[in-house]
Structure formats: structure tokens, C-alpha cells
Tab-separated table of C-alpha atoms in Angstrom:
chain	number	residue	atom	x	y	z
A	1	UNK	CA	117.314	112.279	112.487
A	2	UNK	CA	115.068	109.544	112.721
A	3	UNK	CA	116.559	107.485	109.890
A	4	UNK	CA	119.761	108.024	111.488
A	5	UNK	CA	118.808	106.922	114.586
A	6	UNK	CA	116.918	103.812	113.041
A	7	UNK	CA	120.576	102.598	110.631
A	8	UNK	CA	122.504	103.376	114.290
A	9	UNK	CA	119.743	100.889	115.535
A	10	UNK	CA	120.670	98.436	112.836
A	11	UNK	CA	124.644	98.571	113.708
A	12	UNK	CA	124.184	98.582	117.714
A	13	UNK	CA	122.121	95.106	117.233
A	14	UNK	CA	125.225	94.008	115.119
A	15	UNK	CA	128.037	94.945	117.092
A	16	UNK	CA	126.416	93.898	121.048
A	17	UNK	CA	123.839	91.276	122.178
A	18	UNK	CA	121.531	94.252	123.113
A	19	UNK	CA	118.309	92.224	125.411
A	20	UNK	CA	116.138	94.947	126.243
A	21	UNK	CA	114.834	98.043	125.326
A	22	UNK	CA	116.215	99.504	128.468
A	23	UNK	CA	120.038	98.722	126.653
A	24	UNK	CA	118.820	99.873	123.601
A	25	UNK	CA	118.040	103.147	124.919
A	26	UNK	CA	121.070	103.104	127.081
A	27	UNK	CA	123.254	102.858	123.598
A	28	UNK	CA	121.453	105.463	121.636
A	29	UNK	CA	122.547	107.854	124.333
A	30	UNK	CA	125.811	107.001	125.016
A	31	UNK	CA	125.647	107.510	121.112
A	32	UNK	CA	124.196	111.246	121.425
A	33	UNK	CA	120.715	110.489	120.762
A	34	UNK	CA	118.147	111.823	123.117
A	35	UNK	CA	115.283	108.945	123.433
A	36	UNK	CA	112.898	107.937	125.404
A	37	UNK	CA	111.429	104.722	125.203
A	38	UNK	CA	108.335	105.191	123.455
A	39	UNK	CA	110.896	106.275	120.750
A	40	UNK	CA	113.090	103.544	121.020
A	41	UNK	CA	109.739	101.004	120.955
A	42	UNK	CA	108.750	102.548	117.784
A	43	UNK	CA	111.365	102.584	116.418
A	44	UNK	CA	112.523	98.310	117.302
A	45	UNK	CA	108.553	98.039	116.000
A	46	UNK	CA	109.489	99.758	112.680
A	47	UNK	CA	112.279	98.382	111.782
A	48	UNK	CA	110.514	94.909	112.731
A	49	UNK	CA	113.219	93.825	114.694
A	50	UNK	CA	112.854	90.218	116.497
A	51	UNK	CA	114.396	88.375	119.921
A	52	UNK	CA	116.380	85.434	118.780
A	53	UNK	CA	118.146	83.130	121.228
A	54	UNK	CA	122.129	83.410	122.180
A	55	UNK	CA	124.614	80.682	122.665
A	56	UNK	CA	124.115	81.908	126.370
A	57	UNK	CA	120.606	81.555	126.350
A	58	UNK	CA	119.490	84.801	126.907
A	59	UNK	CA	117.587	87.219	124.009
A	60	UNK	CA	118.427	89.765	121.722
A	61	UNK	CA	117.204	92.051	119.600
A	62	UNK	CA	118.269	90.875	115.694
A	63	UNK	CA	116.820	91.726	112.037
A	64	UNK	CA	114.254	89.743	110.863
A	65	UNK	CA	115.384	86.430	109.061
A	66	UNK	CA	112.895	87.045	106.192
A	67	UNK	CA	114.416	87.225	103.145
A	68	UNK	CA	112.174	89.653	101.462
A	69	UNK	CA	112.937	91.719	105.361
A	70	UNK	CA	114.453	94.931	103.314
A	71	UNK	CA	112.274	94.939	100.204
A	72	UNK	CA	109.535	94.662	102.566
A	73	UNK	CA	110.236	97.165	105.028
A	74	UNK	CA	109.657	100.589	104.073
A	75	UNK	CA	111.199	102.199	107.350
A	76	UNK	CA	114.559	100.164	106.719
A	77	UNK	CA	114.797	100.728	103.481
A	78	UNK	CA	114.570	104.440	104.216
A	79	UNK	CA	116.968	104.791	106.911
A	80	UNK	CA	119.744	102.626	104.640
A	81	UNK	CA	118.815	104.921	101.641
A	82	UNK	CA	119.360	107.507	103.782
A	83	UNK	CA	122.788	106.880	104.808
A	84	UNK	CA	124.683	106.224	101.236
A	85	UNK	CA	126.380	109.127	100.083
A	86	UNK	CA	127.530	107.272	96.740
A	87	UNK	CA	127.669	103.888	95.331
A	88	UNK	CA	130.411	102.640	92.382
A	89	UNK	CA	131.108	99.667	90.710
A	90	UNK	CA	134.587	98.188	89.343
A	91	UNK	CA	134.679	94.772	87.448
A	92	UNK	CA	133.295	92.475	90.330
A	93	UNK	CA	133.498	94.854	93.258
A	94	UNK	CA	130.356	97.465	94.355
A	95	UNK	CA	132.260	100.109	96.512
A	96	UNK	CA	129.215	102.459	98.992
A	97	UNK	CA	130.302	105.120	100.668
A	98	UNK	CA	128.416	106.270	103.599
A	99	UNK	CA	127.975	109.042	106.561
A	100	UNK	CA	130.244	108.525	109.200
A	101	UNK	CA	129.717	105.628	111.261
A	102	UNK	CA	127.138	103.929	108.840
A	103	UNK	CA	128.345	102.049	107.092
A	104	UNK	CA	127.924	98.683	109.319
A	105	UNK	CA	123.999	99.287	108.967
A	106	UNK	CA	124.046	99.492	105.449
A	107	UNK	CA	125.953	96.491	105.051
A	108	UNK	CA	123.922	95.140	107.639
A	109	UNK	CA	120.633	95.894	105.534
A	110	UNK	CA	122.255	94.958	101.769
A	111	UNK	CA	123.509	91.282	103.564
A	112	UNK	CA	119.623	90.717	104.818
A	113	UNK	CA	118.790	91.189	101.023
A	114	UNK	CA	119.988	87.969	100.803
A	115	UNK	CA	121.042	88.822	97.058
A	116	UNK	CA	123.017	85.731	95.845
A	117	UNK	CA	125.196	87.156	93.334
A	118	UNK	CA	126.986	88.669	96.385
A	119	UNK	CA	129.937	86.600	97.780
A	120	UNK	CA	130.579	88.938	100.792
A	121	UNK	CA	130.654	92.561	101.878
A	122	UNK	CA	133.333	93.937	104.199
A	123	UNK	CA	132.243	97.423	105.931
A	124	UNK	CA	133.897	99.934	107.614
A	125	UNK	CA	133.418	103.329	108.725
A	126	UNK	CA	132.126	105.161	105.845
A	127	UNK	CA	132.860	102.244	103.234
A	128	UNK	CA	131.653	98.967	102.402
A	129	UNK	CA	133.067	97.092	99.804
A	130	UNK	CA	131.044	94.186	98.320
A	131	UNK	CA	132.604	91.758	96.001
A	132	UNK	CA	129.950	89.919	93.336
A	133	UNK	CA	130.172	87.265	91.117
A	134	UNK	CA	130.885	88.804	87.954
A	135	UNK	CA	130.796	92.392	86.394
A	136	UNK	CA	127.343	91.814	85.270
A	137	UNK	CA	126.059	91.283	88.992
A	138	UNK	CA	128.162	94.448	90.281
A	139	UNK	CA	125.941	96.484	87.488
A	140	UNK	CA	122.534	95.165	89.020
A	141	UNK	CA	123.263	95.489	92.404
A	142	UNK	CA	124.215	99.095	92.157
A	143	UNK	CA	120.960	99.550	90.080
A	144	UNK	CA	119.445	98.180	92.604
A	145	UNK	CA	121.207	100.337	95.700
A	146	UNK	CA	120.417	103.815	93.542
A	147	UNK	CA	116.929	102.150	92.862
A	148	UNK	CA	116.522	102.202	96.657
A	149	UNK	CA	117.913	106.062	96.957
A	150	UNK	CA	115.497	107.046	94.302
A	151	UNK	CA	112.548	105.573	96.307
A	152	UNK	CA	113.088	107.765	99.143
């Protein structure tokens, strides 16, 4: 539950300029999760999410701009791992399939890899589909993905 409440974190903060904890927990129960805010502070410390500025120039809550953030981050890692139900490759195209309604925060984790033999990820509801450089990069970033399942 908690990983699942940690990659819905991850796609909230993708999808709406969420400022406080207050909208955070507001989401996550509108989303079916029962929180509290002690929970929802643990879990924006775990994740080691930061405030970075809007165009409007107010704050939000956003994933770290590290680029080591997901190797890094234990908790993340987990909750992303977590959420993959499968992962395939095809010439230059990785293809993940997720639980309903993860799929975002996956692909929200795998882009903060920062991996460059990625040229860009498109995610839906249960599905992302990443396209790579060549064959040879679709092969190590799969490793990598089932690398990350095995961990947790």
C-alpha cells in the first residue's frame, strides 16, 4: 500500500502544481487513500521530493533534479519496482506494463534516470512505451528495469 501510495505521489506531482501538503493530502483522498499528514510528510520526505518555483511564482512539490535521484533513492526505487507488472523489448522500443493507473510514475521515475540512450518515453495507463537509440540500448535498459524488480 505504501509503495502505491508513494508512485500515486510521483504522478499527482506530474499531472497538478500540488503547493502544500494540505493538497497533497487532499489528492490522495480524492484518490481513495486514507492519510493523514504525518503520512503524507513521510512520505514527500522519502521520496525526497523538493519545492521548485512556477511560471506563476508560487511552489510546488517536484522530484529531485539529481541525476543519480532514482539510483539513489531506495524508497523510489521501491515503489516504481513495485508497480511494473512486465517489461519487453522490440528492436529500439522498451514496452512496461504496469498496475492500473501507474504507469505515469514509472515513467516519471525511468525519465529522472536521466539515461541518455533514451530518446523519449510516452506513458499511459498501464503502458509506457520508451523508444532508445538502438537495439543494443533497449537490451540494457530492460536489464536495468528487471535489475531494479530484482532489488526489491
Amino acid at each position: 500500500m505504501k509503495s502505491e501510495r508513494q508512485a500515486r505521489i510521483l504522478e499527482l506531482i506530474t499531472k497538478f502544481e500540488i503547493e502544500t501538503q494540505d493538497d497533497m493530502m487532499n489528492r490522495l483522498r480524492e484518490e481513495g487513500f486514507a492519510v493523514t499528514q504525518a503520512t503524507v510528510s513521510r512520505d514527500l520526505r522519502e521520496l525526497q521530493l523538493t519545492k521548485s518555483l512556477t511560471a506563476r511564482g508560487t511552489y510546488r512539490y517536484s522530484v529531485s533534479a539529481s541525476k543519480n535521484h532514482i539510483r539513489n533513492n531506495a524508497k523510489l526505487s521501491s515503489a516504481m519496482a513495485d508497480s511494473i507488472t512486465g517489461v519487453e523489448y522490440s528492436l529500439n522500443n522498451v514496452v512496461i506494463k504496469t498496475y492500473p493507473g501507474m504507469a505515469q510514475a514509472v515513467a516519471s521515475g525511468i525519465d529522472a534516470m536521466n539515461m541518455h540512450d533514451i530518446l523519449g518515453s510516452v506513458a499511459g495507463d498501464d503502458t509506457i512505451i520508451i523508444i532508445t537509440k538502438n537495439t543494443e540500448s533497449s537490451e540494457q535498459i530492460r536489464s536495468r528495469i528487471l535489475e531494479i524488480m530484482k532489488s526489491f
